[in-house]
Coordinates of C-alpha atoms and ligand atoms in Angstrom, one line a residue:
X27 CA 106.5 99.2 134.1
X28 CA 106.7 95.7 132.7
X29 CA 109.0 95.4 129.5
X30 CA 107.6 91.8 128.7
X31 CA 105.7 91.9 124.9
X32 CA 102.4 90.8 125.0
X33 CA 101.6 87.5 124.8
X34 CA 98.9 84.6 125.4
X35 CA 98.4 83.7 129.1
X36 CA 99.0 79.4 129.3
X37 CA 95.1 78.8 129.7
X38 CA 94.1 81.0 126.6
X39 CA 97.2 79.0 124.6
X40 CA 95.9 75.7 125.7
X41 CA 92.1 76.7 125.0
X42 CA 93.0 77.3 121.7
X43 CA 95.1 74.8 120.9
X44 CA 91.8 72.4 122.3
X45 CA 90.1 74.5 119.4
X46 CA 92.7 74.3 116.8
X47 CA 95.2 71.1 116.5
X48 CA 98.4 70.8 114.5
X49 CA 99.7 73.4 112.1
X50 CA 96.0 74.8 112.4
X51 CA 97.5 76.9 115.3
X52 CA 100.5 79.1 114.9
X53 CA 102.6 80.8 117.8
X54 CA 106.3 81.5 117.1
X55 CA 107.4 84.7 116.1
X56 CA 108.9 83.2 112.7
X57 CA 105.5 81.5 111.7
X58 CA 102.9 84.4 112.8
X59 CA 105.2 87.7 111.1
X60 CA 103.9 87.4 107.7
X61 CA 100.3 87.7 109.0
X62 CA 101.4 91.1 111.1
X63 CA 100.9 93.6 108.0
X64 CA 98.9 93.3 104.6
X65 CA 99.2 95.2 101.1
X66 CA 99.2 98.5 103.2
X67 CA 102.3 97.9 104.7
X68 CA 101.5 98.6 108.5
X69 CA 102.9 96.0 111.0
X70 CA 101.0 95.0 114.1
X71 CA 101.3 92.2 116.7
X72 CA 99.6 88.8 116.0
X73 CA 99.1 86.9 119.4
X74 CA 98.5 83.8 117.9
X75 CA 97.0 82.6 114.0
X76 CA 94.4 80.4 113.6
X77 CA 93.6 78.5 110.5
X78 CA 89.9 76.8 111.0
X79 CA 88.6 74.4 108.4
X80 CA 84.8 74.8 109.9
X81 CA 82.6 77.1 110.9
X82 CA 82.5 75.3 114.4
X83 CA 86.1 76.0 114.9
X84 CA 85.3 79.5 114.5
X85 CA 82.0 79.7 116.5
X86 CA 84.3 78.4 119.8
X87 CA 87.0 80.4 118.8
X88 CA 84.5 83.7 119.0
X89 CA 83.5 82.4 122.5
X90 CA 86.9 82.2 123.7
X91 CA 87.4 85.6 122.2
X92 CA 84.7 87.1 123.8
X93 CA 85.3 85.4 127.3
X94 CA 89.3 86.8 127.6
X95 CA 88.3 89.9 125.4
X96 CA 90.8 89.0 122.9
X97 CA 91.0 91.4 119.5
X98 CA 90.3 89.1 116.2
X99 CA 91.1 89.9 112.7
X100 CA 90.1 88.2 109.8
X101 CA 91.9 87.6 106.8
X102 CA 91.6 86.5 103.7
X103 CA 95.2 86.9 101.2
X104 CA 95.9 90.5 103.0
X105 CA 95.6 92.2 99.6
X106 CA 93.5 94.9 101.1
X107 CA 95.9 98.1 100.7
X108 CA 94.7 100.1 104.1
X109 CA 95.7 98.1 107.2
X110 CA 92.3 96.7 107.2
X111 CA 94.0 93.4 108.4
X112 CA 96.5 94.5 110.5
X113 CA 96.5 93.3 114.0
X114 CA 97.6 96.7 115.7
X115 CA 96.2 95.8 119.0
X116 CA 98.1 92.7 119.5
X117 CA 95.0 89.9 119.0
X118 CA 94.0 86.6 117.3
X119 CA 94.0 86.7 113.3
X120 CA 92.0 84.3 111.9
X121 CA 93.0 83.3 108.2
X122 CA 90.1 82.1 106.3
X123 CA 92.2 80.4 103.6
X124 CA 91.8 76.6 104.6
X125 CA 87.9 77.2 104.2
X126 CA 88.2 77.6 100.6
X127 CA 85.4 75.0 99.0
X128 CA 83.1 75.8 96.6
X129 CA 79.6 74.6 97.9
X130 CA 77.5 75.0 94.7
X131 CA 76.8 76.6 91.7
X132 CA 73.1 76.0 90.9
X133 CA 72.4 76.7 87.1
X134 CA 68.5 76.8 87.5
X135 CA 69.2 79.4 90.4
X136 CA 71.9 81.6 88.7
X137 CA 73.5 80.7 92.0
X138 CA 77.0 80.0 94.1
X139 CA 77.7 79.0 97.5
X140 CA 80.9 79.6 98.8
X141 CA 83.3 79.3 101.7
X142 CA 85.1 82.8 102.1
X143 CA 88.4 81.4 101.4
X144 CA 87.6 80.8 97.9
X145 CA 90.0 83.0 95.7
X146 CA 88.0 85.1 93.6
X147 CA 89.8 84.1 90.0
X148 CA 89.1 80.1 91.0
X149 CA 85.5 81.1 91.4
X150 CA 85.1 82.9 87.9
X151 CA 86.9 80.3 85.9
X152 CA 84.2 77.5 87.6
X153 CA 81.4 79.3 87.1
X154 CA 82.6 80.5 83.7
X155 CA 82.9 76.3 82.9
X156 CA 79.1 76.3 83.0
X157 CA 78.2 79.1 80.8
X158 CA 77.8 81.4 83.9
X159 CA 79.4 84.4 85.0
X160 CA 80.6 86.5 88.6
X161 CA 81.0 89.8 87.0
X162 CA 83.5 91.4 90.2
X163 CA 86.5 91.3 88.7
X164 CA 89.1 93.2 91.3
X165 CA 92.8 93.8 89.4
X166 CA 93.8 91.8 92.5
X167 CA 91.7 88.8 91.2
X168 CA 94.6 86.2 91.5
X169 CA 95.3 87.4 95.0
X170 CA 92.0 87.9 96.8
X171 CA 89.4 86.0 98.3
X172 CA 85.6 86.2 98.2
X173 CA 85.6 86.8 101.8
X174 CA 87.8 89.5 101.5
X175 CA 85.7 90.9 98.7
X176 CA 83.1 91.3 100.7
X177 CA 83.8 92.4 103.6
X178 CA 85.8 95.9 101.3
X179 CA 83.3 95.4 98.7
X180 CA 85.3 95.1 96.2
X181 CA 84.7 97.1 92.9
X182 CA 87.0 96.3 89.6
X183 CA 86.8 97.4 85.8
X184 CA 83.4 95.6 84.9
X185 CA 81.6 97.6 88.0
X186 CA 80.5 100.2 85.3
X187 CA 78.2 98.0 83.5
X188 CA 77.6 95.2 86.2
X189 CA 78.3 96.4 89.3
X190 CA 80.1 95.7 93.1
X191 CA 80.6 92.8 95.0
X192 CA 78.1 94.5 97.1
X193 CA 75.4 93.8 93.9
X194 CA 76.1 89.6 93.9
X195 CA 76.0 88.9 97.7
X196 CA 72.3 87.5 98.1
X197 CA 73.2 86.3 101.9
X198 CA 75.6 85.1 104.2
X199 CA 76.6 83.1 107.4
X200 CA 78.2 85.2 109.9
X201 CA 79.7 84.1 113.3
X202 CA 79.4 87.0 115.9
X203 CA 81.9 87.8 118.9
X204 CA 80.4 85.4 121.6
X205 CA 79.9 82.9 119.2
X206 CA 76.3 83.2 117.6
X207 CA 75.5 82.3 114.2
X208 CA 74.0 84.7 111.9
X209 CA 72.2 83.8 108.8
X210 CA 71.1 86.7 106.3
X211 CA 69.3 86.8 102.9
X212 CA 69.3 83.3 100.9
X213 CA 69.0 82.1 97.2
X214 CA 66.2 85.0 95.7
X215 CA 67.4 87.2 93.5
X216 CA 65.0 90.0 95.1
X217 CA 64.3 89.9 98.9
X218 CA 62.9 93.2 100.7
X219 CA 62.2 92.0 104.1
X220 CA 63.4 93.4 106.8
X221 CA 66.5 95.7 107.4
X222 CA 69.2 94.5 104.9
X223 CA 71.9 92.6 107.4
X224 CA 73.7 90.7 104.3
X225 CA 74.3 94.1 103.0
X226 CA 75.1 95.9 106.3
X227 CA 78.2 92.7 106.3
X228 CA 79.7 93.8 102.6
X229 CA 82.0 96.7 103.1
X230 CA 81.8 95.9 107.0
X231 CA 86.2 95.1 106.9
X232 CA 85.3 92.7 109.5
X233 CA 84.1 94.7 112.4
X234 CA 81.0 92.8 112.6
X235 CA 82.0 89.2 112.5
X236 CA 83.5 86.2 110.7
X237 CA 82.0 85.6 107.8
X238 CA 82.1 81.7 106.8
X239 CA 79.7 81.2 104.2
X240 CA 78.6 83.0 101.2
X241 CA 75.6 82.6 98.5
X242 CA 76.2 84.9 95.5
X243 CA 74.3 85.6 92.8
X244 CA 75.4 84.8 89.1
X245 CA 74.9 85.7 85.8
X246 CA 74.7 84.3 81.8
X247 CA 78.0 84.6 80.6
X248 CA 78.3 87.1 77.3
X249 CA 79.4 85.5 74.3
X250 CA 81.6 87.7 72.6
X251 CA 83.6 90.6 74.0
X252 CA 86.1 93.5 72.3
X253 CA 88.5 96.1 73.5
X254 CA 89.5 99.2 72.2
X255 CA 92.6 101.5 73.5
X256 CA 91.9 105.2 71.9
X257 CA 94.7 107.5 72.4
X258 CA 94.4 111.5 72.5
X259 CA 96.5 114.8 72.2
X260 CA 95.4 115.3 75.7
X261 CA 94.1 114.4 79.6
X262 CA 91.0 117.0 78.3
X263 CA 90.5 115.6 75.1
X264 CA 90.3 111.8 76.6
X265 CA 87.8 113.2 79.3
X266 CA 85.6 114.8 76.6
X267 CA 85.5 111.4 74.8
X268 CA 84.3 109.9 78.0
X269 CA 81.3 112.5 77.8
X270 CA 80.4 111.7 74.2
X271 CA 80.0 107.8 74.8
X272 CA 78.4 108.2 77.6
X273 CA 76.3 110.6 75.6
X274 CA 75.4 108.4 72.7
X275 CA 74.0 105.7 75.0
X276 CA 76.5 103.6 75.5
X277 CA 77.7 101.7 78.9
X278 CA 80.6 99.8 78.4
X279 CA 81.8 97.2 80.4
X280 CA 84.7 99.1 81.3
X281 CA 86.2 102.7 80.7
X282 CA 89.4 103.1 81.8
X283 CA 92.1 106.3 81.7
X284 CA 95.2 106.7 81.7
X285 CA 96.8 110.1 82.3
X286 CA 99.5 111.3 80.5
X287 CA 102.2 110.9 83.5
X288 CA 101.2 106.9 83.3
X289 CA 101.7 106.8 79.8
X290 CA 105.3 108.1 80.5
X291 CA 105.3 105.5 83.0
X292 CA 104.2 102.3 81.3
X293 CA 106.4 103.2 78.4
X294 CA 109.6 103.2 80.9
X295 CA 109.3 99.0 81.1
X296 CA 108.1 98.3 77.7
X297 CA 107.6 100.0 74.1
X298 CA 104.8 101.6 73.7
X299 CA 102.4 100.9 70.8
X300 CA 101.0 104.6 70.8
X301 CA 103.2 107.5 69.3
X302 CA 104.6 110.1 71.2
X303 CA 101.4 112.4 70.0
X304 CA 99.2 110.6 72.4
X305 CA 98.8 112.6 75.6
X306 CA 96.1 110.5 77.3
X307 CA 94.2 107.4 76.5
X308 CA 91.2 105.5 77.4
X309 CA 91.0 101.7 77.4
X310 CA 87.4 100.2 76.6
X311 CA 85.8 97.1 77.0
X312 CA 82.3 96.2 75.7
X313 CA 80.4 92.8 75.9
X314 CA 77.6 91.3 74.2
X315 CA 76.5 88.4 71.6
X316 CA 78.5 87.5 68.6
X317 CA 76.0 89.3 66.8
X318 CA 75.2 92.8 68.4
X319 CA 79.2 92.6 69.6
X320 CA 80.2 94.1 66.3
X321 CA 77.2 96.7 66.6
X322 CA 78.3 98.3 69.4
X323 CA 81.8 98.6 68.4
X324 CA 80.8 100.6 65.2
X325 CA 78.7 102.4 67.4
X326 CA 81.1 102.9 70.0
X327 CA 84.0 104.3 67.1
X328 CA 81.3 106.9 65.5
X329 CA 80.5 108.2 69.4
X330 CA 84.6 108.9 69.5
X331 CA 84.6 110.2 66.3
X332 CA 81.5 112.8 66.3
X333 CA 81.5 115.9 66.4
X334 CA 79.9 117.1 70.3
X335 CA 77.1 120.3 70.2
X336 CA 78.9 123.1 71.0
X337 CA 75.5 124.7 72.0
X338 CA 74.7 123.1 75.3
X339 CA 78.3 123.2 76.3
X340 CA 79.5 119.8 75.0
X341 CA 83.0 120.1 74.3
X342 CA 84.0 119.8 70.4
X343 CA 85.1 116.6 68.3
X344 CA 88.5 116.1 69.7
X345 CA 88.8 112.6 68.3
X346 CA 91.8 109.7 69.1
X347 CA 95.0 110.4 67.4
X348 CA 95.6 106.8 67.6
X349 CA 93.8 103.6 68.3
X350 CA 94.3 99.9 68.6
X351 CA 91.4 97.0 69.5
X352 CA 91.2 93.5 69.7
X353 CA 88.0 91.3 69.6
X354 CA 88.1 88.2 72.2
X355 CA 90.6 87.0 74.8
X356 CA 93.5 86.8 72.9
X357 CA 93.7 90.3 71.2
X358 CA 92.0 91.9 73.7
X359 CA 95.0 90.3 76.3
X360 CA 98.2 92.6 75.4
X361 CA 96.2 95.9 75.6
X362 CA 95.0 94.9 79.6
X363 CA 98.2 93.7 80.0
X364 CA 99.5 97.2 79.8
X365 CA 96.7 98.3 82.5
X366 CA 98.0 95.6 84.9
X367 CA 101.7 97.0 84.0
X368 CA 100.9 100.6 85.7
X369 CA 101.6 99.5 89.4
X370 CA 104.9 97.6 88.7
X371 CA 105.7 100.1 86.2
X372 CA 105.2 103.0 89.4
X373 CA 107.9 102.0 91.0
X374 CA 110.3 103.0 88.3
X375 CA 109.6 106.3 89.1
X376 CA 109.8 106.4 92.5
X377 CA 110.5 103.7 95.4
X378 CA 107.7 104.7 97.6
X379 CA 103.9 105.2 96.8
X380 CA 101.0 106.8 98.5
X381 CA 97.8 104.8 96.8
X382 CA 94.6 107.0 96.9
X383 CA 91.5 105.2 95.1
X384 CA 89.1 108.6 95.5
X385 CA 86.1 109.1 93.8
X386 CA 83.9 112.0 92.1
X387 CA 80.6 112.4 90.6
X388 CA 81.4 111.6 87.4
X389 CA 80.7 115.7 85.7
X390 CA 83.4 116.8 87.8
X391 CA 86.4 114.2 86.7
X392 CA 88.5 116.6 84.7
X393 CA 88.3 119.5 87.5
X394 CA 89.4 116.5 89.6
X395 CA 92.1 115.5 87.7
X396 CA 93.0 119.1 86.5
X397 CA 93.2 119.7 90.7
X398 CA 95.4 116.5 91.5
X399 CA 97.9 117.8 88.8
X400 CA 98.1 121.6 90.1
X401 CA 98.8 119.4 93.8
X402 CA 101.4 117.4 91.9
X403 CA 103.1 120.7 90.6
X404 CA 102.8 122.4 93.9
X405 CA 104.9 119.9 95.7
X406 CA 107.4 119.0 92.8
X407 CA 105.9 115.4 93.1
X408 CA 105.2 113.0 90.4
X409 CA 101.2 111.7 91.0
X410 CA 100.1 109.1 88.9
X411 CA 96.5 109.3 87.9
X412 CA 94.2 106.4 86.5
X413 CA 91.6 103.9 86.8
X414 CA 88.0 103.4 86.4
X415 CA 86.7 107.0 85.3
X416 CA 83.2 105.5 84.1
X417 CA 82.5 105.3 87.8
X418 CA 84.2 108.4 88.7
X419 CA 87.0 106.1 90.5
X420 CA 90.4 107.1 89.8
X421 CA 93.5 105.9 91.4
X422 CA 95.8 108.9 92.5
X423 CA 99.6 107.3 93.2
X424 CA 101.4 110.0 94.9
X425 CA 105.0 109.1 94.2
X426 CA 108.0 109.7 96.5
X427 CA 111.1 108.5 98.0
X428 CA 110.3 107.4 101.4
X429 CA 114.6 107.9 102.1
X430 CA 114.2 111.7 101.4
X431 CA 112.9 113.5 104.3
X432 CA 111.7 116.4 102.3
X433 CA 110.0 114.2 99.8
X434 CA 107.8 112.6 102.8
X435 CA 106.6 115.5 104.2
X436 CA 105.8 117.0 100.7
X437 CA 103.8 113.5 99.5
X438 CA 101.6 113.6 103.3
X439 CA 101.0 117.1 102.6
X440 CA 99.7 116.5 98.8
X441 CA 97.5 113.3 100.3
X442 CA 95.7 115.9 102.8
X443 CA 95.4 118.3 99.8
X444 CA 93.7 115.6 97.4
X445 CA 91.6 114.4 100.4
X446 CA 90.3 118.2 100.6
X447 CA 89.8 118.5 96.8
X448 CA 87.9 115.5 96.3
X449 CA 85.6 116.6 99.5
X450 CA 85.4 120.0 97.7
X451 CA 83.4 117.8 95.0
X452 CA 81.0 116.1 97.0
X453 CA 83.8 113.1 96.3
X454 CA 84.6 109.9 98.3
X455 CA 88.0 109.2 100.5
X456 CA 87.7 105.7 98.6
X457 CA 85.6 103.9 95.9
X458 CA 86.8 100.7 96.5
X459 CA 89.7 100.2 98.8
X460 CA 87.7 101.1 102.0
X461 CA 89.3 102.7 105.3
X462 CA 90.9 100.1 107.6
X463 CA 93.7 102.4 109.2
X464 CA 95.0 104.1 106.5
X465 CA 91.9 106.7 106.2
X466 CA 91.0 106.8 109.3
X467 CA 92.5 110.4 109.7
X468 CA 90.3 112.1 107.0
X469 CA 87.0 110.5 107.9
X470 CA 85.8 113.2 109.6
X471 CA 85.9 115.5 105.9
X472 CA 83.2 112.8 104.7
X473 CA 80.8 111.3 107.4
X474 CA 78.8 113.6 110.2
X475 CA 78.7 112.9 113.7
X476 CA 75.6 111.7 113.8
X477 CA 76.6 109.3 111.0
X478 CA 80.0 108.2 112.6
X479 CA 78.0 107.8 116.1
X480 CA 74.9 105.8 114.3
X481 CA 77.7 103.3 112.7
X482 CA 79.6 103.1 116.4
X483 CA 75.7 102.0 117.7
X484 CA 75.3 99.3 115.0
X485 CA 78.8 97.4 115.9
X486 CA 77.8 97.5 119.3
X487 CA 75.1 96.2 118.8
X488 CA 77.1 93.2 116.7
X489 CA 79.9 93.6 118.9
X490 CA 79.0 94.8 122.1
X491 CA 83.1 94.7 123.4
X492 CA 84.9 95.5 120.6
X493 CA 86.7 93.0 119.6
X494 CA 86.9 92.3 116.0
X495 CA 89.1 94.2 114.1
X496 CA 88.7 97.4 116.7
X497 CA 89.6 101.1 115.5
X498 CA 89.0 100.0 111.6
X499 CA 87.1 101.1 108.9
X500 CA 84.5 104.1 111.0
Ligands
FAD24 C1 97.5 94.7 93.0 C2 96.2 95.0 93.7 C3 95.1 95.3 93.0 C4 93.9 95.6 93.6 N1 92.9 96.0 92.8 C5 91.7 96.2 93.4 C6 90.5 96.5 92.6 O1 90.6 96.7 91.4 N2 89.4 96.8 93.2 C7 89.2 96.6 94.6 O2 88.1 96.8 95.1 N3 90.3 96.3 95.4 C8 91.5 96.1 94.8 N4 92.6 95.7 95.6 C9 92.4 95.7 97.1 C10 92.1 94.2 97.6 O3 92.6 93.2 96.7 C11 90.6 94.1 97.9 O4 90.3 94.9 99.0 C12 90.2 92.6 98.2 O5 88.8 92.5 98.3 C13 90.8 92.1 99.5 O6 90.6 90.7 99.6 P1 91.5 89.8 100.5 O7 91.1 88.4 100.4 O8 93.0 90.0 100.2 O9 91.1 90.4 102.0 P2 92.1 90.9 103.1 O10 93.0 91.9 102.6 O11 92.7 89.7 103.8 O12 91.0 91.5 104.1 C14 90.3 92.7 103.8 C15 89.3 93.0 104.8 O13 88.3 92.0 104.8 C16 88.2 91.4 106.1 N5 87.9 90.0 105.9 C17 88.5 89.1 105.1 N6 87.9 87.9 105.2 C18 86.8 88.1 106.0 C19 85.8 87.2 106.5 N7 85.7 85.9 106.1 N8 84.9 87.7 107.4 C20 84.9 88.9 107.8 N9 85.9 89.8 107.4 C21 86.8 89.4 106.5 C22 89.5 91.7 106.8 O14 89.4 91.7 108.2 C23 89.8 93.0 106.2 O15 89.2 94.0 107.0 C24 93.8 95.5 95.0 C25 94.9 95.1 95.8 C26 96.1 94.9 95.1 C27 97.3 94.4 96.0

């Protein structure tokens, strides 16, 4: 049996450095290890990293690929949390970062056209220069591309009101394994012809192919926006406020929680404004013009503060025991700040993390969170629960110390527990993070056979040898 790790033969090493010149190709240990793993943490073997600056590069790359049946992985800035990077069949990872221009941005069209290395922040603030406005705002907006957004669909805390990536991405330029060019979809907002290939690419973790342009749709800019942090006596008390705005008619532009457990937890790296009475909290953002802006927050303080109809089953007025807000950037700054602070904050309690991002219809969120805590207090683990609970989406962190053997086996066992319990629900493994290898496992709790077979037909049909970014995602 041969001991030798795998490598490049000399022709596929000279082929692509004919493809890729300079620094554009790298091959030593020491230069390919940080593109091995991603956020998730998994390592896996890169043969070789390519950086292309055109979509060229990449079309005879895919060629090459498909000639020596070489695995590729795309990448954007590996912020993806799942392996869905990862090169775990030793292969070709192709970083998309060098093709980072933004094409246009079209006012008359409510338009941008993009190369996927574009990071998703640099995007926003251009389009925001012009009055316009890309409303997918990831928390890893700093450290994520637009590629990568669409190939996990990413969600964020304006998806309540405005939507997923999924919701912006008009069409694309795809290169396939073998090195066809695929274009889908163009500049109309509205286009029902044919089966929906653009939409078939978003979520796809790069299974299907590279994707090298982009044209996404935009939006008028609000004027004016507020936030509002409302603290309870309790998890059940926060959840019931959800209810009542929802009842009174309002969609914010995002509704966030935060459990008691992460209150404990943010308040561990800085003080707190809330008192010790508040037990849960929900952190609100609405939009609008300068005029209705102030409307809307009147309306949104009397839907917290009124009294539900205990006749059809509405919980009672269980209003906030505490509140702060802040209208425009500035004020409204320090009260996200402490949302951002959760995941740093984590670690404080324990060294290790298992990040679930489930999701439930949105009238079962309390029995979901009730459940996760019953799963927390069954395995003597802390599990840190938050996120966006106007979509249903909340973010479970099972917390543990990966040096205590006991610990380990009790967090894998509370994952498969929470997987079950959100299945229980007619929930999803994931609302935004997607598969890659990290969910593999549990798929078969969410999707049939005959769906899991159907989505194996349609990559083969993209990628009849199976080689871009194989055993991911489905
Ligand atoms: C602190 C933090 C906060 C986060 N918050 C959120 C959040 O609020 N919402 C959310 O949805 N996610 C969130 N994420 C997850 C992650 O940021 C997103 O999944 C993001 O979209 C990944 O972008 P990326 O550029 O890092 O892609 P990568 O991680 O590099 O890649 C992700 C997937 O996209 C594929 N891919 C990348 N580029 C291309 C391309 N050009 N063509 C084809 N396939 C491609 C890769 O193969 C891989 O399967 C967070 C992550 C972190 C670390």
């Amino acid at each position: 049996m041969s001991t030798q790790a795998p490598h490049l033969t000399a022709t596929q090493e000279r082929s692509l450095r004919d493809i890729f010149p300079g620094d554009s190709l790298l091959l030593t240990p020491e230069q390919t290890l940080v593109f091995a793993t991603d956020a998730g943490r998994r390592m896996g073997t890169p043969l070789a990293v390519v950086r292309p600056t055109t979509e060229a590069q990449v079309v005879e790359l895919l060629r090459l690929a498909q000639t020596e049946r070489l695995p590729v992985y795309a990448r954007g800035r590996a912020s993806n949390q799942v392996g869905a990077c990862v090169p775990d069949r030793p292969g070709i990872v192709v970083s998309l970062l060098h093709m980072n221009r933004i094409l246009d941005i079209a006012d008359d069209d409510f338009v941008a056209e993009v190369e996927p290395g574009v990071v998703t922040s640099d995007l926003q603030r251009a389009v925001e220069a012009r009055g316009l406005f890309y409303p997918p705002d990831p928390a890893s907006i700093e450290i994520s591309t637009i590629g990568g957004n669409v190939a996990t669909c990413a969600g964020g805390m304006r998806a309540l009101k405005y939507g997923v990536t999924r919701e912006y991405v008009l069409g694309l330029t795809a290169v396939l394994p073998g090195g066809k060019v695929l274009r889908t979809g163009g500049r109309c907002h509205k286009n029902v012809v044919g089966l929906d290939l653009t939409r078939l690419f978003v979520g796809s973790e790069g299974t299907l192919g590279i994707v090298t342009r982009i044209t996404l749709k935009l939006l008028p800019l609000p004027q004016a926006t507020a936030t509002l942090l409302a603290g309870f006596d309790s998890m059940e008390a926060a959840m019931h406020g959800v209810r009542r705005i929802f009842r009174a008619g309002i969609l914010p532009v995002a509704l966030e929680f935060l459990s008691p457990e992460v209150l404990d937890c943010v308040a561990r790296r800085q003080t707190p404004p809330w008192p010790d009475s508040v037990r849960g909290a929900l952190l609100i953002r609405l939009d609008g013009s300068r005029e209705s802006l102030p409307l809307e927050v009147r309306r949104m303080h009397d839907a917290l503060h009124t009294a539900g109809d205990a006749a059809d089953g509405t919980p009672g007025n269980e209003p906030p025991v505490w509140s702060a807000h802040g209208v425009g950037h500035d004020e409204e700054e320090p009260l996200w700040a402490m949302r951002r602070g959760i995941s740093p904050s984590s670690y404080l309690v324990r060294p290790n993390k298992i990040g679930e991002d489930i999701a439930v219809p949105r009238g079962r969120l309390l029995d979901a969170l009730t459940g996760i805590r019953a799963i927390a207090q069954a395995h003597d683990l802390p599990i840190l629960t938050y996120g966006h609970v106007g979509d249903g989406n909340i973010h479970v962190n099972i917390m543990y110390d990966g040096a205590d053997p006991s610990e380990t086996t009790r967090a894998d066992a509370a994952t498969v527990e929470v997987m079950r319990l959100v299945r229980s629900m007619d929930g999803t493994l994931s609302g935004e993070h997607g598969v890659g290898m990290a969910k593999k496992e549990f798929l078969h709790l969410q999707l049939s056979p005959l769906e899991t077979e159907l989505m194996r037909q349609v990559k083969h049909a993209f990628d009849p040898l199976g080689i871009m970014n194989p055993d991911k995602a489905y």
